[in-house]
XYZ file of C-alpha atoms in Angstrom:
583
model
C -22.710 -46.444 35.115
C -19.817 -48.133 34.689
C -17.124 -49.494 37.836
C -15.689 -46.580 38.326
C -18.920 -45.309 39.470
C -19.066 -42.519 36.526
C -21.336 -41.713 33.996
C -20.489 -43.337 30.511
C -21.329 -41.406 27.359
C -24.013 -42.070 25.281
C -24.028 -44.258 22.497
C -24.633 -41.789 19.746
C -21.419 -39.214 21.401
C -19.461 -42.345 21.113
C -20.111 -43.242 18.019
C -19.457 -39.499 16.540
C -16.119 -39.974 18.628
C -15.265 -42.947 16.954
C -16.560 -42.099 13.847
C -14.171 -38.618 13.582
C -10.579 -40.621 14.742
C -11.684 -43.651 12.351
C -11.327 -40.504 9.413
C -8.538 -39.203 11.167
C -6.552 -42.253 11.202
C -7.710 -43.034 7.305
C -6.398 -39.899 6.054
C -2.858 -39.679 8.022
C -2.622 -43.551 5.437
C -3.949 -42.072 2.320
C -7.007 -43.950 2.557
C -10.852 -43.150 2.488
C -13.218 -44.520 5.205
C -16.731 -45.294 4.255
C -19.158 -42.803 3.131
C -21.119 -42.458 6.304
C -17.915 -42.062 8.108
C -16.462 -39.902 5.925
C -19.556 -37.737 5.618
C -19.750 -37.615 8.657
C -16.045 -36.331 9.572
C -16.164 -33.278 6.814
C -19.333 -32.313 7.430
C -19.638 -31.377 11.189
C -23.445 -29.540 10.340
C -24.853 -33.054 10.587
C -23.752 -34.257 13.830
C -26.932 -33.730 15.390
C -30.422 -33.080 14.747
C -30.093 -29.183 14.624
C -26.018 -29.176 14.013
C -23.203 -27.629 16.397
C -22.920 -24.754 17.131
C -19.233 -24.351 17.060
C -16.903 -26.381 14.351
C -14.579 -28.610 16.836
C -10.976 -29.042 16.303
C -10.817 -32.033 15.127
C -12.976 -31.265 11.626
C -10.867 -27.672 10.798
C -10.139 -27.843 7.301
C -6.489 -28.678 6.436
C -3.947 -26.094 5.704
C -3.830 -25.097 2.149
C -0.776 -26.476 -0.325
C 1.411 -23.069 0.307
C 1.197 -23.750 4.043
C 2.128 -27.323 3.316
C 4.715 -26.626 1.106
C 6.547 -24.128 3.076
C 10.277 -24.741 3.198
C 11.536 -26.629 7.046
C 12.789 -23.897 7.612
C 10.286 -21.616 8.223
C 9.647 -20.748 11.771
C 6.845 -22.899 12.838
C 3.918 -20.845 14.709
C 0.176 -21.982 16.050
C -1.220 -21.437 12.782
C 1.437 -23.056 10.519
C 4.440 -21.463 9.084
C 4.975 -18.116 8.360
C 4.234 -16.684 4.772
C 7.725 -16.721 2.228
C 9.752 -13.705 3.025
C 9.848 -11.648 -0.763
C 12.874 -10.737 0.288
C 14.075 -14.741 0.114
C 11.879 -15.680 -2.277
C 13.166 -17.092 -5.794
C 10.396 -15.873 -7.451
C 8.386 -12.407 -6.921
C 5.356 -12.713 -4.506
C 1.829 -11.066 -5.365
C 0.906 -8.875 -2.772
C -1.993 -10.504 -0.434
C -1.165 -13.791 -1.169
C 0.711 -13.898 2.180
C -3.366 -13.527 3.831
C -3.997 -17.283 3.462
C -1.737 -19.366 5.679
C -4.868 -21.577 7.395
C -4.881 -18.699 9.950
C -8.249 -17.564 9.184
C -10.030 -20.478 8.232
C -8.758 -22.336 11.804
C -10.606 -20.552 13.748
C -14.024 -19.407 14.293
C -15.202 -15.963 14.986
C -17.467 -16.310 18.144
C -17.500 -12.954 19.612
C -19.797 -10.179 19.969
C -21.116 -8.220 16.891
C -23.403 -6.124 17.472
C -24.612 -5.387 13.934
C -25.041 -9.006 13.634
C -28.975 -10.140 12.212
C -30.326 -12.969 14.111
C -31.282 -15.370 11.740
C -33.030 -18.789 11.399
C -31.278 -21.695 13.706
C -29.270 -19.392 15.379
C -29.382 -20.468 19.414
C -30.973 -17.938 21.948
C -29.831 -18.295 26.019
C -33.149 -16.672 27.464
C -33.451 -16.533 31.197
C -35.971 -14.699 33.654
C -36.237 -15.048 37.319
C -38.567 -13.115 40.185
C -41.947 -13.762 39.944
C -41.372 -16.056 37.060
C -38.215 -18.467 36.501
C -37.148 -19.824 33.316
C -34.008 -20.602 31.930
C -33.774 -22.275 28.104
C -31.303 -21.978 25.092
C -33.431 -22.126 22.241
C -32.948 -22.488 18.005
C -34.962 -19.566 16.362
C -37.690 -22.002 14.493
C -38.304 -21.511 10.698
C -40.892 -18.744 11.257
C -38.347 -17.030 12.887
C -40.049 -17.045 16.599
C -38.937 -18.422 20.289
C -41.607 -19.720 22.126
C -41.603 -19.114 26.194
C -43.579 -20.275 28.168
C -47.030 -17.781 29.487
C -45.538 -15.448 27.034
C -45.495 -17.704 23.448
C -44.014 -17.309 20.297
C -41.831 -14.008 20.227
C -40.659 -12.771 16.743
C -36.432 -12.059 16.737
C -35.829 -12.788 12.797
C -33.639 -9.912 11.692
C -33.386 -8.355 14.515
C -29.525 -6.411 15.724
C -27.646 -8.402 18.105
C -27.217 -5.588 19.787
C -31.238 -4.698 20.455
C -32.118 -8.718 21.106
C -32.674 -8.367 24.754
C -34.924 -4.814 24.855
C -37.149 -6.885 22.002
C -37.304 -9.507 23.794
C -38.104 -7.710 27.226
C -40.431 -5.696 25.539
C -42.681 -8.699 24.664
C -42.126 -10.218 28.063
C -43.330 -7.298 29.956
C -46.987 -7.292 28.021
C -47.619 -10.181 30.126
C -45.251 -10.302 33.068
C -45.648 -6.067 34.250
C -43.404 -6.612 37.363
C -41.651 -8.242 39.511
C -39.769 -10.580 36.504
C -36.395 -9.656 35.175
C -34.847 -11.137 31.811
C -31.824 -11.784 29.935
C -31.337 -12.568 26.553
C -28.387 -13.207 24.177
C -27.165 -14.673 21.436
C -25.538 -18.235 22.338
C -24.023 -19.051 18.895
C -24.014 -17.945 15.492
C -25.694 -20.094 12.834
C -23.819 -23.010 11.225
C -23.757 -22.775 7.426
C -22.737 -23.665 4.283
C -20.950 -21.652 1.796
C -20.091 -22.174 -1.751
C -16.429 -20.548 -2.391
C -15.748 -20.537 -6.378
C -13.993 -18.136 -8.802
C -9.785 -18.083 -9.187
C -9.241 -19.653 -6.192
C -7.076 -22.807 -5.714
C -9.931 -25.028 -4.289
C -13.351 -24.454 -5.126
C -16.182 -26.193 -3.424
C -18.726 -25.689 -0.650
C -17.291 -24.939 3.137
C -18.730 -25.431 6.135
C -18.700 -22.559 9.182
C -20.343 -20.205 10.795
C -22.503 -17.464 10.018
C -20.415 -14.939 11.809
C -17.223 -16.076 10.154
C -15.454 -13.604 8.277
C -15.215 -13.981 4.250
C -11.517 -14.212 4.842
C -11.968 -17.194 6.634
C -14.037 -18.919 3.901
C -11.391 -18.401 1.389
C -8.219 -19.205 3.408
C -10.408 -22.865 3.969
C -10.846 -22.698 -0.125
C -6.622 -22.666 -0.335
C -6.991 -18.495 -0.426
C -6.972 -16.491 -4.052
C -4.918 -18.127 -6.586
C -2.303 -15.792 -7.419
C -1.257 -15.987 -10.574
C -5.087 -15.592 -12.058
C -7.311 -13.968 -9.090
C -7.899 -10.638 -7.908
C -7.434 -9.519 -4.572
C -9.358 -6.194 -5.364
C -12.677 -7.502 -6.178
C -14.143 -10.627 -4.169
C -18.130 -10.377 -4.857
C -20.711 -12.281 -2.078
C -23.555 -13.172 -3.989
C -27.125 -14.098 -2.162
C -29.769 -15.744 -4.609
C -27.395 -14.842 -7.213
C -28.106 -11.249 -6.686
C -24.446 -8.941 -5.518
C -25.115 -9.014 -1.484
C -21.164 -7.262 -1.088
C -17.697 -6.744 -2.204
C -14.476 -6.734 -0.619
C -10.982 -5.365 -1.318
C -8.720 -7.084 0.507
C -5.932 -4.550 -0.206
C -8.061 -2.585 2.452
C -7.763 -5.142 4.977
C -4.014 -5.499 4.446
C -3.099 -1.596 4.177
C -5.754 -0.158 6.422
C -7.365 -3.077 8.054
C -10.735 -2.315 7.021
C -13.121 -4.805 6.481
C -17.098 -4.925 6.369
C -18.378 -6.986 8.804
C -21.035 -9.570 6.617
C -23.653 -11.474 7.958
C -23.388 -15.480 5.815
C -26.627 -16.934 4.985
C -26.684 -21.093 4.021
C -26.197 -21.390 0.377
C -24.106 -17.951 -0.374
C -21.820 -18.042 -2.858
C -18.225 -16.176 -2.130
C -16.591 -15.523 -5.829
C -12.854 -13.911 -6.931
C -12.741 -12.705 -9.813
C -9.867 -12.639 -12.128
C -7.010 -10.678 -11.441
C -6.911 -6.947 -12.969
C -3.289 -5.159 -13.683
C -0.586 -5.509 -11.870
C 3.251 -3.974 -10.905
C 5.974 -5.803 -10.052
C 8.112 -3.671 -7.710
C 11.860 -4.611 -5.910
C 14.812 -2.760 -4.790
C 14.779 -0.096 -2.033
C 11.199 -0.472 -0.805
C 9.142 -2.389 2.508
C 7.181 -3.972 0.017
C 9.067 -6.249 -2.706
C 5.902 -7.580 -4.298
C 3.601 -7.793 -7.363
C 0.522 -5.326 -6.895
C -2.842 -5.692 -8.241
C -4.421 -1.926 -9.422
C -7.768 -1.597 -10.745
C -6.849 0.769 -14.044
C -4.611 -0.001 -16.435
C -2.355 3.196 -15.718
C -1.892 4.804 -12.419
C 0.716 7.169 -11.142
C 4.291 6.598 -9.463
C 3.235 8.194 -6.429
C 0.057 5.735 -6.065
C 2.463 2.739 -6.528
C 4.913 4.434 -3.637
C 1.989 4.872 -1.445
C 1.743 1.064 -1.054
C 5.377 0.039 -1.843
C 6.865 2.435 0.810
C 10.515 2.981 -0.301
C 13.006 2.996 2.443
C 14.208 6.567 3.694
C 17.447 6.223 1.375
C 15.744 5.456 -1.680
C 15.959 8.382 -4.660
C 15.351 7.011 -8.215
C 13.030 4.314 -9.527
C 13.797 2.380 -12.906
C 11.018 1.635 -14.678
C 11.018 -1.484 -17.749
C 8.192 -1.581 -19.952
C 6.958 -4.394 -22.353
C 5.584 -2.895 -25.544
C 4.611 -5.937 -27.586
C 7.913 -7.700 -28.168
C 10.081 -4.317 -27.224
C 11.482 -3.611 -23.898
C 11.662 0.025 -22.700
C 13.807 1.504 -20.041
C 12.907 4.995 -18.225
C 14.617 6.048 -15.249
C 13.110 8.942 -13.152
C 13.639 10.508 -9.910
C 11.439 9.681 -7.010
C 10.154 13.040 -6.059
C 8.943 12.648 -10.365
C 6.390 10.025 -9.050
C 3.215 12.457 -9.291
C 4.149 12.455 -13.166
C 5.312 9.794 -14.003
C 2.636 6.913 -15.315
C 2.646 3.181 -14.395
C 1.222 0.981 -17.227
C 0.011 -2.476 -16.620
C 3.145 -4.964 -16.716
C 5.565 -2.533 -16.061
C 8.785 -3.318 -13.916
C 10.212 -1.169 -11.366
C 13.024 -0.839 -9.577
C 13.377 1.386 -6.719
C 17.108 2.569 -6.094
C 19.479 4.587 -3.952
C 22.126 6.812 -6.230
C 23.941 8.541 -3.405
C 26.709 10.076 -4.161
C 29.709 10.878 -0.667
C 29.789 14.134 0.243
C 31.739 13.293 3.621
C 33.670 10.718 4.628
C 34.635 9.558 8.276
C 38.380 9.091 9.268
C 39.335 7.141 12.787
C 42.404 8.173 14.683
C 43.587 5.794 16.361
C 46.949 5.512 19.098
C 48.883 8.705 20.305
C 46.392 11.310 19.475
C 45.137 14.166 22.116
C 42.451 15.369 19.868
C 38.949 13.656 18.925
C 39.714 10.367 17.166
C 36.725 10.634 14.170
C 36.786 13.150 11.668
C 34.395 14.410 9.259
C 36.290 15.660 5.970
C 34.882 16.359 2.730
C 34.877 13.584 0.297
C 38.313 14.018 -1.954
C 40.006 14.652 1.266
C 44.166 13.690 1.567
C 45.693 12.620 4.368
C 47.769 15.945 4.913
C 44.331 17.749 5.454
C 43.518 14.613 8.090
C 47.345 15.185 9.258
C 46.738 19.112 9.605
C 43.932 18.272 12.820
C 46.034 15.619 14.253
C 47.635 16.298 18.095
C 50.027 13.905 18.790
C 50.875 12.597 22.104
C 54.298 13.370 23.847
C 55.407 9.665 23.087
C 53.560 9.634 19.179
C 55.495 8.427 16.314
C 54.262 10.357 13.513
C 56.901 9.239 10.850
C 55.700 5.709 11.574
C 51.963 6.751 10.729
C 49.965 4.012 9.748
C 47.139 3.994 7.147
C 44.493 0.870 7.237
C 41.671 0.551 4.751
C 38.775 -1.700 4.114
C 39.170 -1.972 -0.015
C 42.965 -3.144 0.931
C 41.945 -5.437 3.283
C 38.994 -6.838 0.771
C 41.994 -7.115 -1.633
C 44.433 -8.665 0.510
C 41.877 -11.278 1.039
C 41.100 -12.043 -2.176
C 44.349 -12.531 -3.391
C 44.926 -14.735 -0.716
C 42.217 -16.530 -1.769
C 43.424 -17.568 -4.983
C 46.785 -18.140 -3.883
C 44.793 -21.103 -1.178
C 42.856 -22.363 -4.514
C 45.613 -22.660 -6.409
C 47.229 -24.739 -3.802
C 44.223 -26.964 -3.157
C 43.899 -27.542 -6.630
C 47.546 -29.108 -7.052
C 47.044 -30.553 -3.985
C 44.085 -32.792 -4.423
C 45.405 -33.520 -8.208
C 48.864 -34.417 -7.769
C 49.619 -38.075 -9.437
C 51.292 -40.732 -8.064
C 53.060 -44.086 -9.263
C 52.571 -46.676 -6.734
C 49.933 -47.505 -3.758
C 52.492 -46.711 -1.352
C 53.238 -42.568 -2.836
C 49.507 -42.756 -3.344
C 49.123 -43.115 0.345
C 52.005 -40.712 1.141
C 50.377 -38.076 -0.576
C 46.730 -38.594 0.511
C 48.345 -37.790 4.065
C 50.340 -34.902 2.893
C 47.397 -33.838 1.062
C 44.672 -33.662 4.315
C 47.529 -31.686 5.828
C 47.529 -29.012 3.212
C 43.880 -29.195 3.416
C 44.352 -28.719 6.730
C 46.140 -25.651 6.705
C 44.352 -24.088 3.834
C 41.735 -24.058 6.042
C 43.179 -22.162 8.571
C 44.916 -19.722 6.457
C 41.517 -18.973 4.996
C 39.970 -17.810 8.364
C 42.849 -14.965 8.755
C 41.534 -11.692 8.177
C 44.348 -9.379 6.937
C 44.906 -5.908 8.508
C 44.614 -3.584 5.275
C 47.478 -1.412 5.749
C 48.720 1.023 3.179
C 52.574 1.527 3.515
C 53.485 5.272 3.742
C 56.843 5.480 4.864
C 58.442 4.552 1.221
C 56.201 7.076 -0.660
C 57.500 10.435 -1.545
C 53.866 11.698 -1.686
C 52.457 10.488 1.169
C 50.087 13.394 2.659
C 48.787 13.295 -1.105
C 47.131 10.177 -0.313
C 43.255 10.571 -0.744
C 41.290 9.264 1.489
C 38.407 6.591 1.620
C 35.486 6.378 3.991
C 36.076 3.961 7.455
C 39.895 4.678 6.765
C 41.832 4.237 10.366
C 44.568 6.317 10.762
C 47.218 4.770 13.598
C 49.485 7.051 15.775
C 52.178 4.442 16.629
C 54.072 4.883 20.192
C 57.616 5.404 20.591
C 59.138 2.259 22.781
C 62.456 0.548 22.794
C 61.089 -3.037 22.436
C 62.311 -5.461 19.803
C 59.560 -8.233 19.140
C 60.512 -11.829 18.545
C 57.818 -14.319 16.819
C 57.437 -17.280 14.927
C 59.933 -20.518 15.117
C 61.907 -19.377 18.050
C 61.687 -21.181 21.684
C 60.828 -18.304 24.054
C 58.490 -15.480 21.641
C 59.294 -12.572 23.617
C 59.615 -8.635 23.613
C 63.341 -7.990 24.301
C 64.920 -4.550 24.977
C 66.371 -2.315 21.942
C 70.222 -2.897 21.850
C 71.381 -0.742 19.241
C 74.412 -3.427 18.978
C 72.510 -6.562 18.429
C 71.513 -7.542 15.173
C 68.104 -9.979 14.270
C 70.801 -13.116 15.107
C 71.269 -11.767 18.515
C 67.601 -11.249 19.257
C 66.678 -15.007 18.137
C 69.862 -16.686 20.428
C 67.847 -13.817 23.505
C 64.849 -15.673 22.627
C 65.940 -19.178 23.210
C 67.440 -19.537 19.536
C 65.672 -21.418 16.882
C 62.758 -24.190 17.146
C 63.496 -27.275 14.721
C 60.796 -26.221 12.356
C 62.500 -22.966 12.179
C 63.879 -21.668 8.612
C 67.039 -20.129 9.232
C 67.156 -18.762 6.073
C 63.465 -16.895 6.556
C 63.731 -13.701 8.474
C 61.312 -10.672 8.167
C 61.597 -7.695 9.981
C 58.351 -5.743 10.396
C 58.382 -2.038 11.247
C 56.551 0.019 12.552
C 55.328 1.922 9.339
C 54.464 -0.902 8.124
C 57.417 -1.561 5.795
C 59.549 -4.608 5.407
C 63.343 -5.818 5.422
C 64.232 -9.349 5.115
C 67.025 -11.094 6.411
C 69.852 -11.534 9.161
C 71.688 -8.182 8.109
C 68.995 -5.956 8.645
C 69.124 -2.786 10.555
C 66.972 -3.049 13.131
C 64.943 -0.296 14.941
C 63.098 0.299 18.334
C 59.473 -0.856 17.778
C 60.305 -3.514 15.106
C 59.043 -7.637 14.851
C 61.271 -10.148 14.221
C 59.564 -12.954 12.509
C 61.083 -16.342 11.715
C 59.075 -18.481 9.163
C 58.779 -22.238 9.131
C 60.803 -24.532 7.297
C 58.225 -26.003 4.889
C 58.609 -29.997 3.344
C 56.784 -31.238 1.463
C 57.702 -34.031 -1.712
C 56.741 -31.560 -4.672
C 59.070 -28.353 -5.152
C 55.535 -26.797 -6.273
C 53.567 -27.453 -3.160
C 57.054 -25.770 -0.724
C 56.970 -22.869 -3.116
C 53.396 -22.215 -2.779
C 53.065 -22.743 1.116
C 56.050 -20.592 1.435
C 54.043 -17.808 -0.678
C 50.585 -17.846 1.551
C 52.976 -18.086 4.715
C 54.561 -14.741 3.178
C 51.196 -12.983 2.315
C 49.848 -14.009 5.624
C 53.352 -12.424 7.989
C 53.223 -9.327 5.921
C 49.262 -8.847 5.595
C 48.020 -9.924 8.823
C 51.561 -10.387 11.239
C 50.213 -14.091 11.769
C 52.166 -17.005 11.498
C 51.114 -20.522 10.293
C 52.812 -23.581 10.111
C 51.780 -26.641 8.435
């Protein structure tokens, strides 16, 4: 007893205690204790004088390289981190070889099997109570017996879990007839030892239990190497005899697998890996697959690739010596097509538009998305329209994605052309040096916000002499504009305002209505925006109801090459997106 008035452990539980954090410390340094101590911490079987019956947590077997080697990234679960997604993944993943993340081999299977063969060691809870009470967990001895007391030795070797208490009872009742109940079951599984050998990345003997799954014995061994074993054919051998073999690929698809009862001393073995398909594109399951024959048909590959619902033709590259093949087939083909060993494929999605979807957006009474054969012009889009009582129609207005993807890339280089002179320009002294560097984190600057503007798309109809002939693209919107009798003011001006249509005031007039010009303002820089989409530039242009005046900034900058370029992106930018920036 100790102060406190409780119980201290024993020496020998202390010593085991001390004995497993003395390894645990030694191998978070690098370092290897002594051999007793070290023995002692891998091998948990001899921690007693008849071993545990359940592996603690402190002696589970590490995770295996791949789980160690995962990138930070990876979400971080109980078990480790998840296995590489094949859709990430730089190079193409085997199929199975996401199994063996340390999930298995971390954990013990202690339940209930009922097909389970009690074996030699394995611990027996065995009470009885009435007429006769007794209550023991005992190790079936070598013979295979458990001895109770006024009963003796009771024979249990090989007998079901599942029929342990009715054997039991039955041998009890020859001497106890009535008035004695029992209750027998199984209190742990045997602890064993199993070699794990073959293609697998770390051969050597594991310790567990005798209910543990094969599974778990090779996720402790690292899992199946895979780039030489198979995942088709893992033999358990017993005296060097064939006990059983497992397909894993029957786990993973169908999560089958035969339950197997370990003896101490059975050897687990993977043999080498058979033929494989590597398969990508349109399917659930981007991996390499392991078959058993050398050829098998493109509807058995399907069957465990699983192509996506929009998937139609699969590519197929063959190696024939130092020639490469291409075939290309259809998917519903598959039943006749043949898969050779080494083959690539490629599943695809060759869809050709048959419809396309136009929005109508603005002053339109009738449904706003139509559904118009693919080909379709905007006449046939124009011949469904109903325009509102106020609608514009000569001031239609087209937007489309592929102009929009344009206007942004040409944008784009306009911005790295400009970054490029700016962060090269020379200079002759320290003092332009430093001028420069200033002017040149301002351009900077403003590249950067010009880059995040996303321009509108628009397709100008109102100069074209064709315009209903326009075809058509899918996700096209087309914009009923609203008559009003507003005249918008933007840009360098004191008061941005909308300002009632005078039909005598020209852009001048507007600007002095809106407080007149800011001091950043470029006088000489007027666009006028309509409605339609088209532009006029300058003080002298007629203006109509509906239109934007914009005044641009005055840009100054010590190269004549940087003003002309800002001046260009601040143009794109006003026409493309009706957004003004100043640097």
């Amino acid at each position: 007893m100790n102060y406190s008035g409780r119980a201290t452990p024993s020496w020998k539980a202390a010593l085991v205690r001390a004995a497993g954090m003395l390894a645990l410390a030694l191998a978070a340094m690098g370092l290897q204790g002594p051999a007793s101590a070290q023995q002692t911490f891998n091998d948990p079987l001899n921690l007693g004088p008849r071993g545990l019956t359940e592996i603690p947590d402190f002696v589970r077997p590490a995770q295996p390289a791949a789980a160690a080697s995962a990138p930070a990234s990876a979400p971080l679960l109980p078990g480790g981190p998840l296995p590489p997604d094949p859709y990430m993944a730089l190079k193409p993943i085997v199929f199975g070889s996401q199994i063996f993340t340390g999930r298995f081999g971390g954990q013990a299977f202690t339940g209930f099997n009922p097909d389970y063969q009690i074996a030699v060691g394995d611990r027996i809870h065995v009470r009885m109570w009435g007429a006769f009470s007794y209550e023991a967990a005992q190790a079936v001895d070598a013979q295979g017996n458990v001895f109770i007391p006024n009963v003796g030795p009771i024979s249990v070797l090989g007998v079901r879990n599942v029929d342990l208490n009715k054997q039991i009872e039955a041998q009890v009742k020859r001497t106890f007839r009535s008035n004695v109940g029992l209750y027998a079951t199984l209190e742990a599984a045997q602890p064993v030892k199993i070699y794990v050998t073959g293609f697998v990345r770390a051969p050597g003997l594991y310790s567990g239990l005798s209910s543990d799954s094969v599974l778990a014995y090779l996720d402790r061994a690292g899992g199946i190497d895979p780039d030489r074993g198979s995942y088709l054919e893992v033999d358990v051998l017993r005296g060097g005899q064939p006990r059983a073999k497992v397909n894993l690929y029957r786990f993973l698809l169908d999560g089958q697998i035969a339950p197997l009862q370990l003896q101490d001393g059975d050897t687990i073995v993977a043999s080498p890996r058979k033929h494989t398909v590597q398969v990508g594109g349109e399917v659930l399951n981007p991996y390499i697959f392991e078959f058993g024959q050398a050829q098998v048909s493109g509807s058995e590959l399907l069957a465990v690739a699983r192509p996506r619902p929009a998937a139609t033709h699969m590519s197929i590259v063959r190696k024939v010596g130092a020639e490469r093949r291409s075939e290309y087939h259809a998917l519903a083909e598959a039943s006749r097509i043949t898969i050779q060993d080494g083959d690539e494929v490629t599943i695809t999605s060759d869809k050709y538009p048959g419809t396309i979807l136009v929005r109508i957006d603005g002053a339109h009474l009738g449904e706003r998305t139509l559904v118009l054969p693919y080909g379709a012009h905007l006449k046939d889009a124009l011949a469904r329209l109903k325009p509102a009582p106020q609608a514009r129609v000569e001031a239609l207005q087209l937007y489309r994605r592929s102009v929009a993807v344009r206007q942004k890339e040409l944008m784009e280089s306009s911005l790295r052309s400009l970054e490029t002179y700016a962060l090269t320009a020379r200079s002759a002294t320290s003092e332009e040096a430093a001028l420069r560097g200033r002017e040149g984190q301002q351009i900077l600057e403003f590249i950067e916000r010009a880059r995040k503007i996303e321009p509108r798309g628009q397709v100008i109809l109102a100069q074209g002499t064709a315009a209903g002939e326009t075809l058509l693209e899918d996700g096209d919107i087309i914009r009923v504009p609203e008559r009003n009798n507003l005249v918008l003011v933007s840009g360098e001006v004191l008061f941005p305002n909308a300002l009632v249509y005078d039909s005598r005031a020209n852009a001048t007039d507007y600007i002095d209505r809106a407080g007149g010009y800011t001091q950043g303002a470029d006088e000489a820089k007027l666009i006028v925006l309509r409605q339609d989409g088209s532009i006029a530039e300058g003080k002298r242009a007629a203006l109509q109801p509906g239109d934007e005046i914009m005044v641009l900034p005055k840009i100054q900058t010590k190269s004549v090459e940087l003003t002309r370029g800002i001046t260009q992106i601040i143009y794109q930018i006003a026409i493309a997106a009706k957004v003004l920036l100043d640097l």
